[in-house]
PDB file of C-alpha atoms in Angstrom:
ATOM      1  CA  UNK O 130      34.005 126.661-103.985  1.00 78.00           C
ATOM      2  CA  UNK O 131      36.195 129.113-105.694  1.00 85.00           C
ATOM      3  CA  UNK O 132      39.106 127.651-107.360  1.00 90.00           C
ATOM      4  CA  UNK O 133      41.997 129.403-109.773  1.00 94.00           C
ATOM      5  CA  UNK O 134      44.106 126.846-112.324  1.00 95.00           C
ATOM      6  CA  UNK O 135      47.209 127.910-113.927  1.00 94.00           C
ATOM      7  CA  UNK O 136      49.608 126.524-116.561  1.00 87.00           C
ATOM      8  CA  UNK O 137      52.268 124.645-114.457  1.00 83.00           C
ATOM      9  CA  UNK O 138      55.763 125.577-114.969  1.00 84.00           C
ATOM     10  CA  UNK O 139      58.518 126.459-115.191  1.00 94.00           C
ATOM     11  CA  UNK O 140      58.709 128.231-118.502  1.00 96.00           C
ATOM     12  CA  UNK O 141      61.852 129.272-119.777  1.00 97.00           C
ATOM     13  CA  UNK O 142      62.310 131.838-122.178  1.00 97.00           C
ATOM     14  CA  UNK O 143      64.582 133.873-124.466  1.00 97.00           C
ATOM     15  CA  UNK O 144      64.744 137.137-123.843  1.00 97.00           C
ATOM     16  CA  UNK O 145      62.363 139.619-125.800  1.00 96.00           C
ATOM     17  CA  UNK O 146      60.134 136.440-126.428  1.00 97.00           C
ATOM     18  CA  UNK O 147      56.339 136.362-126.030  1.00 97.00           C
ATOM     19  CA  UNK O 148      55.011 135.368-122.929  1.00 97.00           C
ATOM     20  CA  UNK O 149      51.223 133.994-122.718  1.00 97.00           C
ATOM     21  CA  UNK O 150      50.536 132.111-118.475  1.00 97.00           C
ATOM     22  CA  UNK O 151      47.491 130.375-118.854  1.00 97.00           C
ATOM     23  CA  UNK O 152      44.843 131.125-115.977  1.00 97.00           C
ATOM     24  CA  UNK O 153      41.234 129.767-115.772  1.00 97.00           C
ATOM     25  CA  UNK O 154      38.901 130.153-112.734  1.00 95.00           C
ATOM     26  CA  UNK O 155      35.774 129.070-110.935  1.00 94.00           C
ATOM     27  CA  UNK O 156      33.580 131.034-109.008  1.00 90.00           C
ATOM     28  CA  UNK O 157      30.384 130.867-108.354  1.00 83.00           C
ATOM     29  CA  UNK O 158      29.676 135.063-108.561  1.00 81.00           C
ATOM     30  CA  UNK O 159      31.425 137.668-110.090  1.00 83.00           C
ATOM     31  CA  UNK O 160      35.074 137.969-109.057  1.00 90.00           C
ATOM     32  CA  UNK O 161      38.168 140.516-109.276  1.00 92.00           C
ATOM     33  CA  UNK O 162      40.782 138.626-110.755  1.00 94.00           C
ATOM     34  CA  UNK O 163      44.796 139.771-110.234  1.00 95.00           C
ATOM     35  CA  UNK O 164      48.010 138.780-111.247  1.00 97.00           C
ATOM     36  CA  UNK O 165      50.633 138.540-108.509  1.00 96.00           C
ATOM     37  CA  UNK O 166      54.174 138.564-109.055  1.00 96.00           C
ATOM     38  CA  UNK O 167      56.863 137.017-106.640  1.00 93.00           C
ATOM     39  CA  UNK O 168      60.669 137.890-107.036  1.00 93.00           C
ATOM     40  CA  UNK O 169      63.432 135.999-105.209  1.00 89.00           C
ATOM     41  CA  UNK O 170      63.557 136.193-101.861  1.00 84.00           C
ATOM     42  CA  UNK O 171      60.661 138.614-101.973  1.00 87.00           C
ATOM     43  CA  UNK O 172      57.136 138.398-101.129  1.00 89.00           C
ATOM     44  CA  UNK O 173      53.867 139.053-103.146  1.00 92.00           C
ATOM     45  CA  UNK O 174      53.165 142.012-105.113  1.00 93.00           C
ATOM     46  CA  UNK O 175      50.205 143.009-107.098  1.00 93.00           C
ATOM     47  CA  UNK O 176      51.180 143.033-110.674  1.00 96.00           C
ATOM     48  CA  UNK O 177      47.884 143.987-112.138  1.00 96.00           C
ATOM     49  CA  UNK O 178      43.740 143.111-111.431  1.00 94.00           C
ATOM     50  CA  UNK O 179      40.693 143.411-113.819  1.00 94.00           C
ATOM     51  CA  UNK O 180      37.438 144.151-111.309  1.00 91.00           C
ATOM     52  CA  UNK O 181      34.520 143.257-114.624  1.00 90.00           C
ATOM     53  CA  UNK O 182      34.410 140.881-117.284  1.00 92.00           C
ATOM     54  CA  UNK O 183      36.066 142.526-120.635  1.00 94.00           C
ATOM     55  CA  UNK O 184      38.254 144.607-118.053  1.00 95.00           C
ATOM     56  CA  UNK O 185      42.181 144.979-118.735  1.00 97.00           C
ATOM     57  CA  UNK O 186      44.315 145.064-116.286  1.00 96.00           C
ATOM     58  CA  UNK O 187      48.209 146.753-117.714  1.00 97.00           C
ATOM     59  CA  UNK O 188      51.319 147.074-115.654  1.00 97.00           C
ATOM     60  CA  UNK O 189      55.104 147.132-116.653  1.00 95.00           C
ATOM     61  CA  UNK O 190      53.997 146.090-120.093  1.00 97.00           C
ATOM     62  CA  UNK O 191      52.402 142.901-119.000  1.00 98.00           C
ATOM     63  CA  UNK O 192      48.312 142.447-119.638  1.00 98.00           C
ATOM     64  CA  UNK O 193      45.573 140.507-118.836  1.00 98.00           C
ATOM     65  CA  UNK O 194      41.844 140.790-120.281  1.00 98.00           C
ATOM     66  CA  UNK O 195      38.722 138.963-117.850  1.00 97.00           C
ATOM     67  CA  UNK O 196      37.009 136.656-120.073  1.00 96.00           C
ATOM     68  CA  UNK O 197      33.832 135.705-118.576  1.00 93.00           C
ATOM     69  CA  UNK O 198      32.615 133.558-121.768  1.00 94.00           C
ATOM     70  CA  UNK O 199      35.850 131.230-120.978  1.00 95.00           C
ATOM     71  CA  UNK O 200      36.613 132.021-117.049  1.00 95.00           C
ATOM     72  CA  UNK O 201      39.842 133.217-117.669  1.00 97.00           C
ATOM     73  CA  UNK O 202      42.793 135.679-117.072  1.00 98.00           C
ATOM     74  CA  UNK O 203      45.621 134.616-119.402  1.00 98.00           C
ATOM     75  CA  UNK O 204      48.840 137.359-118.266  1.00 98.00           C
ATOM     76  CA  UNK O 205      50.764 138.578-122.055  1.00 98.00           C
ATOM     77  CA  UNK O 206      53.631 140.277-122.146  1.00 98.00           C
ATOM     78  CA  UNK O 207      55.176 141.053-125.925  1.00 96.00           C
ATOM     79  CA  UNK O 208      58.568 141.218-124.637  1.00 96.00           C
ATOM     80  CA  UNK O 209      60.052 139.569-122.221  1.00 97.00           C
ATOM     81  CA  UNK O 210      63.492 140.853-119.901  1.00 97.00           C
ATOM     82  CA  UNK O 211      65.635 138.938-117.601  1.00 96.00           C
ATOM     83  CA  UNK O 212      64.252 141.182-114.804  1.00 96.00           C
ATOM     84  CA  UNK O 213      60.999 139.689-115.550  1.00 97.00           C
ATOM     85  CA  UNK O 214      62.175 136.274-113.859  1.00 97.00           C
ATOM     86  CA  UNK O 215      59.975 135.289-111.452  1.00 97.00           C
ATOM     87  CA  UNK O 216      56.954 133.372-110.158  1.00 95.00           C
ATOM     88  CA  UNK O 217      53.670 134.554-111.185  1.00 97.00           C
ATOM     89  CA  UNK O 218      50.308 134.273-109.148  1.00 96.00           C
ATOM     90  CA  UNK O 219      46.835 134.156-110.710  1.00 96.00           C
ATOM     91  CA  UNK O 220      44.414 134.734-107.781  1.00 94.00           C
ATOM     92  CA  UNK O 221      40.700 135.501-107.482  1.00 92.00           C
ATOM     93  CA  UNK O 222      39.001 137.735-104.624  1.00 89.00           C
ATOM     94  CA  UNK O 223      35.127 137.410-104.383  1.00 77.00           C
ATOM     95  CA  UNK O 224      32.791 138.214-101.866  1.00 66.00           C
ATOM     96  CA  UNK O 225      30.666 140.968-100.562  1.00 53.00           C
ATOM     97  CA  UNK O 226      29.948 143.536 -97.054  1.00 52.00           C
ATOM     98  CA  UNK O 227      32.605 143.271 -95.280  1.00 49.00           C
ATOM     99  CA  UNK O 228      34.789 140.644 -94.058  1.00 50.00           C
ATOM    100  CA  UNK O 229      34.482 138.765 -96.823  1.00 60.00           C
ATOM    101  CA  UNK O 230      37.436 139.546 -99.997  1.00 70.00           C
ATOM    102  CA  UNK O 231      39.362 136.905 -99.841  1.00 79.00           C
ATOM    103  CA  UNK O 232      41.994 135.547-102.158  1.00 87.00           C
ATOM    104  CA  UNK O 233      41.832 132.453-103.979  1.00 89.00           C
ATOM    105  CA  UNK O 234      45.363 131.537-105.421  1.00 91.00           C
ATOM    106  CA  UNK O 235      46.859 129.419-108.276  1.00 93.00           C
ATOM    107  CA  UNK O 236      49.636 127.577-107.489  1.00 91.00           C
ATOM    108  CA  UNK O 237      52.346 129.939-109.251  1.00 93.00           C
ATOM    109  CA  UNK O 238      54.086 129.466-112.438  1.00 95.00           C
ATOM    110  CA  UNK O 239      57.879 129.707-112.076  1.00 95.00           C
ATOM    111  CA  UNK O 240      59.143 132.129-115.193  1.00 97.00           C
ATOM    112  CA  UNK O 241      62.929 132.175-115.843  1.00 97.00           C
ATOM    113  CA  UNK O 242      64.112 134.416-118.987  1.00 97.00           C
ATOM    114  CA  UNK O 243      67.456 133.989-120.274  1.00 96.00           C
ATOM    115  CA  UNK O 244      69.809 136.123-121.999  1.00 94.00           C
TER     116      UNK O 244
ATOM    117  CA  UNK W 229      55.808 154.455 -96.968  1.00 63.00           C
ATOM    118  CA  UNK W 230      56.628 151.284 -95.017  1.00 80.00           C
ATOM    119  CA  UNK W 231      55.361 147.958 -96.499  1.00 92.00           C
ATOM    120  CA  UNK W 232      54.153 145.167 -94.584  1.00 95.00           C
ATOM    121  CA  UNK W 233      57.694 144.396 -91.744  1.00 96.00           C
ATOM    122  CA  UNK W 234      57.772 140.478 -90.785  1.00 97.00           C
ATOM    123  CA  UNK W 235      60.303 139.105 -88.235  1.00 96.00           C
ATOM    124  CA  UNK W 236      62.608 137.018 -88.675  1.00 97.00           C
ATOM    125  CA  UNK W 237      63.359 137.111 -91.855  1.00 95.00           C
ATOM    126  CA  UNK W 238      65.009 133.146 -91.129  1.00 96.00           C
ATOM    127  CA  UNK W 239      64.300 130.925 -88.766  1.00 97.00           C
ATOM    128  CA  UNK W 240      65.801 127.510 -87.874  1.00 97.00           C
ATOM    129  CA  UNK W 241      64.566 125.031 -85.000  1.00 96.00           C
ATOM    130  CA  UNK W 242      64.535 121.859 -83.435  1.00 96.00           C
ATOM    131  CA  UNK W 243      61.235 120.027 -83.331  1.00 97.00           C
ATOM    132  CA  UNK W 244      59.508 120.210 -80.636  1.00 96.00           C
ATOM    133  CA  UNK W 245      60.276 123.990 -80.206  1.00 97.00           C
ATOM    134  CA  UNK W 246      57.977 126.834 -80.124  1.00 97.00           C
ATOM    135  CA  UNK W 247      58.065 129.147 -83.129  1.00 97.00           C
ATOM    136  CA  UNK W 248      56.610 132.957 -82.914  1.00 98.00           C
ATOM    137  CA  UNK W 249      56.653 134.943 -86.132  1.00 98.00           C
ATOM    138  CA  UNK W 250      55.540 138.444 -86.285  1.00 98.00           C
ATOM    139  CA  UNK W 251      53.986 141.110 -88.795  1.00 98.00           C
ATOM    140  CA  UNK W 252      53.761 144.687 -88.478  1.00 97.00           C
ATOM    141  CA  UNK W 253      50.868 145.459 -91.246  1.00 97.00           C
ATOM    142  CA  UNK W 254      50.810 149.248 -92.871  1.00 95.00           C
ATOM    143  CA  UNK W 255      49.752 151.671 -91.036  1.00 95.00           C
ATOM    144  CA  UNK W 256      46.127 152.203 -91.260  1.00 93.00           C
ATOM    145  CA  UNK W 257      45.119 148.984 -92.713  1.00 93.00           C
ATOM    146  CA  UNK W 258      42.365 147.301 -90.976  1.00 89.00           C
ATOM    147  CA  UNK W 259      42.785 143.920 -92.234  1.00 92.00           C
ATOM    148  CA  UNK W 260      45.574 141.276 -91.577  1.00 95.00           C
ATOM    149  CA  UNK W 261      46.099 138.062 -93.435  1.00 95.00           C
ATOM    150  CA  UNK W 262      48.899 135.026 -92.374  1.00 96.00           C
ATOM    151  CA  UNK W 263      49.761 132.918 -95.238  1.00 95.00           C
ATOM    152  CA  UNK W 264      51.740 129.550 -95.815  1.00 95.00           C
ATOM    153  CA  UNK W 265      53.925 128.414 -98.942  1.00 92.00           C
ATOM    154  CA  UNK W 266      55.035 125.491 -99.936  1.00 91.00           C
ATOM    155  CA  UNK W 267      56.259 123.669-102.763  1.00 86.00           C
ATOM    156  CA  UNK W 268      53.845 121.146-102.165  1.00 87.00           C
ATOM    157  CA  UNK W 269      50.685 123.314-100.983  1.00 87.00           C
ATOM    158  CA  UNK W 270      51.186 126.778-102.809  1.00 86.00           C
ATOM    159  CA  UNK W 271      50.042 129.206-100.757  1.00 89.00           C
ATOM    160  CA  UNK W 272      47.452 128.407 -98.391  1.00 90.00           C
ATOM    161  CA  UNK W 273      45.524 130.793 -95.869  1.00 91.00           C
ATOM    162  CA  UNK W 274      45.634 130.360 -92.273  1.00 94.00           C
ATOM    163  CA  UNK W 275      43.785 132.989 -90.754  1.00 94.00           C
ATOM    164  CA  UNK W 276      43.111 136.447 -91.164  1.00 91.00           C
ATOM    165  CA  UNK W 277      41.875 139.391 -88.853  1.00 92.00           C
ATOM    166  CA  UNK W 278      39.777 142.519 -89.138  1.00 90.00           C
ATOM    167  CA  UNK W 279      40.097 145.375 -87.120  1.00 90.00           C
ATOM    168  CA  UNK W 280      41.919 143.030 -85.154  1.00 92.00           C
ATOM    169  CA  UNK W 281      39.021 140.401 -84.830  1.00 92.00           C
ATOM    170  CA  UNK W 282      39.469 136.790 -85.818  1.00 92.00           C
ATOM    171  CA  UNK W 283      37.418 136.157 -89.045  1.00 88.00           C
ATOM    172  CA  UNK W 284      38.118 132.856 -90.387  1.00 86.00           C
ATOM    173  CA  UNK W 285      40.899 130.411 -89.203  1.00 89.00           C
ATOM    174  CA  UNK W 286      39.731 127.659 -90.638  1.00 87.00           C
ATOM    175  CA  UNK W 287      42.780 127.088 -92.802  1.00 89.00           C
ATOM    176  CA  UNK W 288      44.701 126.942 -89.134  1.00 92.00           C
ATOM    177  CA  UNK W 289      46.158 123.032 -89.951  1.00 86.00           C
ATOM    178  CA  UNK W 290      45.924 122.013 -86.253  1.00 85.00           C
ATOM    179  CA  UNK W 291      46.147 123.046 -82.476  1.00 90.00           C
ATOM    180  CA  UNK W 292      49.521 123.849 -82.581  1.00 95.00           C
ATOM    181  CA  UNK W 293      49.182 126.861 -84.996  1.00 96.00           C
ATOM    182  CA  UNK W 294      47.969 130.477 -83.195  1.00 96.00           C
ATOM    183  CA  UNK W 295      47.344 133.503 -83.992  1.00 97.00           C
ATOM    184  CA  UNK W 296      47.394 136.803 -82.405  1.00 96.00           C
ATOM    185  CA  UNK W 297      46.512 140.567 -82.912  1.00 96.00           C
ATOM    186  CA  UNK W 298      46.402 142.678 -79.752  1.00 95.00           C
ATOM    187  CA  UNK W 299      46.306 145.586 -81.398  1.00 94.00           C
ATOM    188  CA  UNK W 300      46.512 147.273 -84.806  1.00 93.00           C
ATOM    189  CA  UNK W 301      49.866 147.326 -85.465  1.00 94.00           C
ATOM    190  CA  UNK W 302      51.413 143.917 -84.339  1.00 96.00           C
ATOM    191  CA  UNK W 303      50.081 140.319 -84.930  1.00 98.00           C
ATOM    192  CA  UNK W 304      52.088 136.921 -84.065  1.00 98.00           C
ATOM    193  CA  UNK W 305      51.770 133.493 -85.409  1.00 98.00           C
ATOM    194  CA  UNK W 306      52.771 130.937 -83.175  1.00 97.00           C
ATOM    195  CA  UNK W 307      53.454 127.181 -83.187  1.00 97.00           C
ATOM    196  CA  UNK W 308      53.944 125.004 -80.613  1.00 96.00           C
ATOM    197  CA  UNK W 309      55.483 122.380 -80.863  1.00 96.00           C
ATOM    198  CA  UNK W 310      56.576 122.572 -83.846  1.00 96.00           C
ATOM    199  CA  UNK W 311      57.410 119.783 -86.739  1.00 96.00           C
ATOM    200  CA  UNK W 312      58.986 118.796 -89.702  1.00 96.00           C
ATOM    201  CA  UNK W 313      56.156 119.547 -91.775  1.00 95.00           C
ATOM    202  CA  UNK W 314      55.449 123.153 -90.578  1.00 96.00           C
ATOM    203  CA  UNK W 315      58.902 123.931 -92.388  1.00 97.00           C
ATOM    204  CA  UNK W 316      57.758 126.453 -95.249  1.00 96.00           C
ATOM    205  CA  UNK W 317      57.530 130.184 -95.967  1.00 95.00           C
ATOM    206  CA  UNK W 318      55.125 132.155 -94.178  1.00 97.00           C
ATOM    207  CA  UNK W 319      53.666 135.426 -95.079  1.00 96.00           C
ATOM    208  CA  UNK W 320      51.839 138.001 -93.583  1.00 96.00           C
ATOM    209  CA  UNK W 321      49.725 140.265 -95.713  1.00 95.00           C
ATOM    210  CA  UNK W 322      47.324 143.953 -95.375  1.00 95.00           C
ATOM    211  CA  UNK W 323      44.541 145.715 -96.539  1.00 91.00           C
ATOM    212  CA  UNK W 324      43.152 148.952 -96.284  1.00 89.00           C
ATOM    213  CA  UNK W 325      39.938 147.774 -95.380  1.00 78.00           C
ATOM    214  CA  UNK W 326      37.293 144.858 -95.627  1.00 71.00           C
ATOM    215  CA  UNK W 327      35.687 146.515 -97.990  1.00 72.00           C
ATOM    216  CA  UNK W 328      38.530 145.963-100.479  1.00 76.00           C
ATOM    217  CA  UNK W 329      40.358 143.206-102.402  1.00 78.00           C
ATOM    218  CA  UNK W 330      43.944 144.247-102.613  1.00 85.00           C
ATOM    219  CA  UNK W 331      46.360 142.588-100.080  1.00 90.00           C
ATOM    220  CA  UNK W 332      49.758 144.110 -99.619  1.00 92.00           C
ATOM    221  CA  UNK W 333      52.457 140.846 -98.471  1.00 94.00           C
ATOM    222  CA  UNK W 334      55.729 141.289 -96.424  1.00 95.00           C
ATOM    223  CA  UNK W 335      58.452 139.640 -97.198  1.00 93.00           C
ATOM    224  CA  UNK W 336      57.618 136.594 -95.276  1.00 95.00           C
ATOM    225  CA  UNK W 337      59.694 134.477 -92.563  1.00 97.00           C
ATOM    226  CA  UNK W 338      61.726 130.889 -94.078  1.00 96.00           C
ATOM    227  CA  UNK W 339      60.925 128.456 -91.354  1.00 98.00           C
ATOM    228  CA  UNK W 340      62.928 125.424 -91.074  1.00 97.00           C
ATOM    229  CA  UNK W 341      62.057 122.464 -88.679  1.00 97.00           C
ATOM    230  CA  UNK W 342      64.686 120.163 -88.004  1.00 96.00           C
TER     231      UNK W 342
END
């Protein structure tokens, strides 16, 4: 079955550091991939997706490029801010006619960016 | 717009009490998704509806957990009785259609079990 791994956290960081969260996947087709972000005391929202392999998905000044050679989704950011504290999602949706998109989750890496 | 409403925001019982939470998807989304998160777990999916229709609830945990959507504006997740273990944070998520891969979550309801 389908199945997303990301880096466990939590990673702490300075602010304006570089952020790389890990993300590999297995599937057995051709997937979207996303990046979810979860503030506190909020629920999910879509941070950005890639639909095709060598896709980019940008948002807010965070990235992520699907690599098909190496099944991943690895979410950048150059930059980091204190706002950007939060848990991040790295989730999957594959399937086709409808019915069938579903998401696949990782299990969330906790980010925390100090002053 | 309004995002995706879920009621109550909190909720704290006794075990061996029934539970109900509700979601209000977006308007005009055809698909409806309940979700459960724990530290343990991550989020895990419980069931999820299109055009109101029961699709898959295989990640229901047991006979205790339903789910509801009687029309398509309103959807409830009930347990009964509830446990210890069914303490967690539950969401409920939308989509425009089946045809597409976004999901849009609410805020989700904190469920403690006591």
């Amino acid at each position: 079955g389908n199945s997303v791994t990301q880096m466990e956290g939590p990673v702490t960081l300075s602010e304006e550091a570089f952020l790389t969260i890990n993300c590999t996947y297995t599937a057995t087709g051709y997937p979207s991939l996303f990046w979810y972000v979860q503030y506190p005391g909020e629920g999910l929202q879509l941070l950005l997706k890639a639909t095709k392999a060598d896709d980019k998905g940008s948002n807010k000044g965070f990235e992520a490029t699907y690599r098909k050679e190496t099944t991943s989704f690895h979410l950048e950011k150059g930059s980091v801010q204190v706002s950007d504290s939060a848990v991040y999602f790295c989730a999957l949706s594959e399937g086709s006619g409808a019915g069938s998109y579903q998401l696949t989750f990782g299990k969330g890496t906790k980010l925390s960016v100090i002053p | 717009d309004a995002g995706v409403i879920q009621s109550p925001r909190h909720e704290v019982t006794e075990m061996g009490q029934e539970v109900t939470l509700r979601c209000k998807p977006i308007s005009g989304h055809n698909s409806l998704f309940w979700y459960r998160q724990t530290m343990m777990r991550g989020l895990e999916l419980l069931i999820y509806f299109n055009n109101n229709v029961p699709i898959d609830d295989s990640g229901m945990p047991e006979d205790r957990f339903s789910a509801k959507m009687p029309n398509a504006s309103f959807s409830t997740l009930k347990i009964q009785p509830s446990e210890p273990r069914d303490s967690a944070v539950y969401f409920c998520a939308s989509r425009p259609d089946p045809g597409t891969d976004t999901q849009y979550f609410g805020p989700g309801t904190r469920l403690t079990v006591l």
